[in-house]
C-alpha cells in the first residue's frame, strides 16, 4: 500500500518492447493489434483470442540490509526500531521493483550473512523476500567489510544496489566498499536510517549509555553534551554523505519517526531528479 | 515514655546510615540506556540535582523508617507511664532504707542519718529510695526523699526485704548506664535470713551499709496469755524474754481500766519468764502490760483484750413440720449446752437453722440434728457435710424411720452402716438396755472413770437402732451386748456423731442423767481437745480478712474493734530479736559474690514493665515494607526495546 502511493519505478527501463514469453489468452477486444490474435485458435474454434506475453526483467535490484545490533534502537518518538523501518522500506521498494519487472534479490548481514535470496521476479519470489525481511533480527556487531566482500563477489553484471543501514561509525569504511557504484553497470543507493534520538539526543536525565554492539558504558548527562553531540553527529553525517557521493553512491538520510510513505516518496523523487 | 527490653540493640539504628549511603551512591548510578553508538557521547559530570527529585527523598525516608521500625521492634519497645519514669542521667542509685520496727532501737537512727548523709554526698547520678512503706524513683524526688528522711520515724512492722528488693530492682530504668543498690539495714536475722536476689546477673552493683551491728541485748514482752480462774477471776501471764546476757530484775506493770498492778520478776541471762496477775473477771475490758524502757522500746508494751472469748455457735436443724420428740430432744440438748457452759469462760450461742435458701453460718461450732430424716434436702445435707469437712461437728439422733436415715447418711457419704432393726426393751420383758463400760482408751474413759461413771451406767435405754457400722467409724458408747449407742465418723477436719437412741423418755433417760451434761460438753469440745476461742491478735503490718467486709490492717499497736471482733495489734516480736546476719552472707544471698560493691555490666533487667509496643512496631515495619515494595515495583520506563 505504501508503494502504490509513490512513484512507478526505481529507474528508467533500459530495454523497450514487450515480453516474448507467452503468458495466457484473453478475448480479443476491438481495436487491439491484430498481430496478437492467434489465428490457429480462431481456425479451430471460430473465436478471436489475443495472446498475452509476460514481460521480461529489465534489471536486477539488490536489497542489502545491515542487521547489526545498533539497528535495534527505538526511541520514544519512533513507532519501530531501525531494522524494522528498513525492512518495511525494503519491502516497499521490492514491490515497486517487482511491479516494474525487475528481479529482486535480498542480502542481509550483521556479523555474518543472515539472508541471501538470489534476484528473481514474480509474486512468489516477492513473498519469499517479504518473509525473509520479516525474519530479520538485529543482533551482533556490524560487519560491513565481510558483508560487502561476500556480496561483491556474487553480484551479477548489472543492477541497482539499495543499501539500508544506520552506517554508524562507518564513514570511512563504507565509501571504500561502495566504490563499485562508480562502475557504469551499478547504481548504488545508500539509505541511512537513524532514530531521531540519535540526531538530537533528547534525554533530560542523567544516563549511563551502553553501546549496543560492544560492552562499553559511558555515564553522561545529555543536557551537558547535547550541543557537542549534535555538532559531531551532523559532522559525521555530512562526511558520510560527501564520502559516498565521492564514490558515486547516492546517500539519503531518513529517520524512523518519519512516515514511511513520505520517506520513500522523498527518496524516489530525489532519485528521479538525479536522473 | 518509650523504654526498651534490649536497649543495646538500638545501636543497630546506626545502620540507618546504610540506606543513606546507598542513596548517595545511587545518585551517581544513573539509568542505563542502550544506545547505537557511543562515539559522540562524552563522559560528563552528572549534576547532583539529577537524583534529588522528591520521589527519591521520600523513598529514602520510607526505607529509613522501615529500618528504624524493624530495629525498634526487635529492641523490645515498651511504653511506661510518665509517672513511672525516673530521671535518667546515666547513673542510678537506689537506696533501700530498712524502716522496720527494729531500726528504731539500739541507737540505729543516728547511724542511719550518718550513712544517708554519706550516700548523698558520695553517690553520683540519680538517687532513688525505697523503704518498706515508700518508694521514689531516681531523680529529684528521690534525692528530696533521702534528704528529708527521718530515721526515728520507723514503722512498727516486720520487714519484708525480699519484696522491697524486688521493688527496688524495678525502680531502675532500663536506660541506666550504671545501677547501684545501697541497702542501709540492721540485717536482723528474722527479716533477712530468707532474702535473696540475682543482682550480679542483672548488672546491679550492691553496697551494704550495716547499722546497729554493735547492739546490746534486749528485754521484751513476747506476749500475754489469759485464762479463766476460779472465783470469777481471770489469770494473766505476761511472757518476758531476757536477751541481754545479764540477769535482769524487771518491774512488770499491768494497766486495766484506771487500775494498775506491778510485779517484780528476776530473769536470768538469756531466759524467758512470765509475770502472773489475777484480776476479777468481767470487770476490765482492755489491758496493757509494759516494762521499763530499754534499747528497743516498741516491744516493751503489749496490748490485749480482757473480754471473754467470742461465743461459739451451735445450730439446730429441727424438723420443720413439727416433730414433738425432736423438739423435746432439742430442748434437752439446748439446756444441757447452756447449763454445761454457764460457768465457762467460753460461752456457746444456740441458734436454729431456718432452712431458708442461701443461709449460711460459717462460724458455727456444731450442728445438732434431732430426728434425722428426709426433711433434710440435698442442699441442707451438702451444707452439713461442708460444715463437718471444715472442722465442725454434726450430732445426729434417728428420726421416725431409722432405715431411711441410714440410707440418706450412706448416700450422702456421711457414714455406712447396716441396719439391723429397732431394738426395744418391750421385747425382753421391759428390761431396759444398759450402757457398756468404757475402756481407758475410750475418749470418754477418763471422764467417766470410777464413781463419775456410775450415773452413766445407770442410764436406761428403752429403744435404740441396732446397726453394724462399716468403715472408719469409732464406737464411743455402746450397749452392754455390744450394739453401738454413739458412733463417731471422722469427716474431713470434723466429725459426725450418731446416737442410735433419742433423748426422749420413750427411748432413753439419758437427758435426765447427770452425766448428760458432761457428755454433751465433751462432744462440743471434741473430747477436750478443742481450746477456747480467742479474739484475734495480730502484729503491726498484718491484715485480717473479713467475710464480705473490708479488711482490717494493723497499722499501729493498740486495741481495736472491727466488725464484731476485738483485735489486739502489737509490735511483731520477730523485730525484738537482737541477732543480726553477717553482711558477707547477705551479700552472697543477694548475688554480689565476693564483693560488697560489685559492679557488673549494665544489662536491661526488664520486669516486663510497661505496655509492650513490639507488635505495633512490627505492624508498622510491615506496612512500611509493603509501601516500599509498592513504591519500587517495576514501572513503565523509557525503553528502546521493541
Short mmCIF file of C-alpha atoms in Angstrom, two decimals, chain A residues 72-74 81 168-169 171 198 203 205-212 216-221 225 229 233 236, chain B residues 28-47 49-50 638-642:
data_model
loop_
_atom_site.label_atom_id
_atom_site.label_comp_id
_atom_site.label_asym_id
_atom_site.label_seq_id
_atom_site.Cartn_x
_atom_site.Cartn_y
_atom_site.Cartn_z
CA UNK A 72 17.56 -2.36 17.11
CA UNK A 73 17.36 1.10 18.62
CA UNK A 74 13.91 2.52 19.03
CA UNK A 81 13.28 0.16 15.55
CA UNK A 168 27.29 4.47 12.19
CA UNK A 169 30.99 4.73 12.62
CA UNK A 171 32.02 6.90 7.16
CA UNK A 198 20.44 9.69 17.55
CA UNK A 203 17.11 12.93 27.10
CA UNK A 205 18.02 12.81 32.91
CA UNK A 206 21.49 11.56 33.58
CA UNK A 207 22.05 8.27 31.82
CA UNK A 208 24.56 5.57 31.59
CA UNK A 209 24.86 4.97 27.89
CA UNK A 210 25.53 1.39 26.94
CA UNK A 211 26.85 0.59 23.50
CA UNK A 212 24.64 -1.81 21.60
CA UNK A 216 31.05 -0.20 26.80
CA UNK A 217 29.36 2.21 29.19
CA UNK A 218 29.55 5.95 29.40
CA UNK A 219 27.73 7.92 32.10
CA UNK A 220 26.65 11.24 30.79
CA UNK A 221 24.26 14.00 31.36
CA UNK A 225 26.80 17.14 25.98
CA UNK A 229 26.90 15.63 20.25
CA UNK A 233 26.70 13.82 14.61
CA UNK A 236 29.60 12.63 10.73
CA UNK B 28 25.62 8.59 40.82
CA UNK B 29 24.32 5.37 39.37
CA UNK B 30 22.09 6.53 36.59
CA UNK B 31 19.57 4.72 34.49
CA UNK B 32 21.19 2.67 31.76
CA UNK B 33 20.23 3.23 28.15
CA UNK B 34 21.32 1.06 25.27
CA UNK B 35 22.38 3.37 22.51
CA UNK B 36 23.52 2.55 18.99
CA UNK B 37 26.83 4.35 19.11
CA UNK B 38 28.74 5.98 21.94
CA UNK B 39 31.17 7.53 19.56
CA UNK B 40 29.96 11.06 20.05
CA UNK B 41 28.97 10.77 23.71
CA UNK B 42 31.38 12.22 26.17
CA UNK B 43 31.64 11.32 29.81
CA UNK B 44 30.15 14.18 31.74
CA UNK B 45 29.88 15.18 35.37
CA UNK B 46 26.41 14.19 36.42
CA UNK B 47 24.83 17.09 38.25
CA UNK B 49 20.19 17.62 41.02
CA UNK B 50 19.93 14.66 38.73
CA UNK B 638 11.90 4.58 28.88
CA UNK B 639 12.66 1.57 26.73
CA UNK B 640 14.41 1.13 23.45
CA UNK B 641 13.20 -2.41 23.05
CA UNK B 642 10.57 -3.17 20.53
#
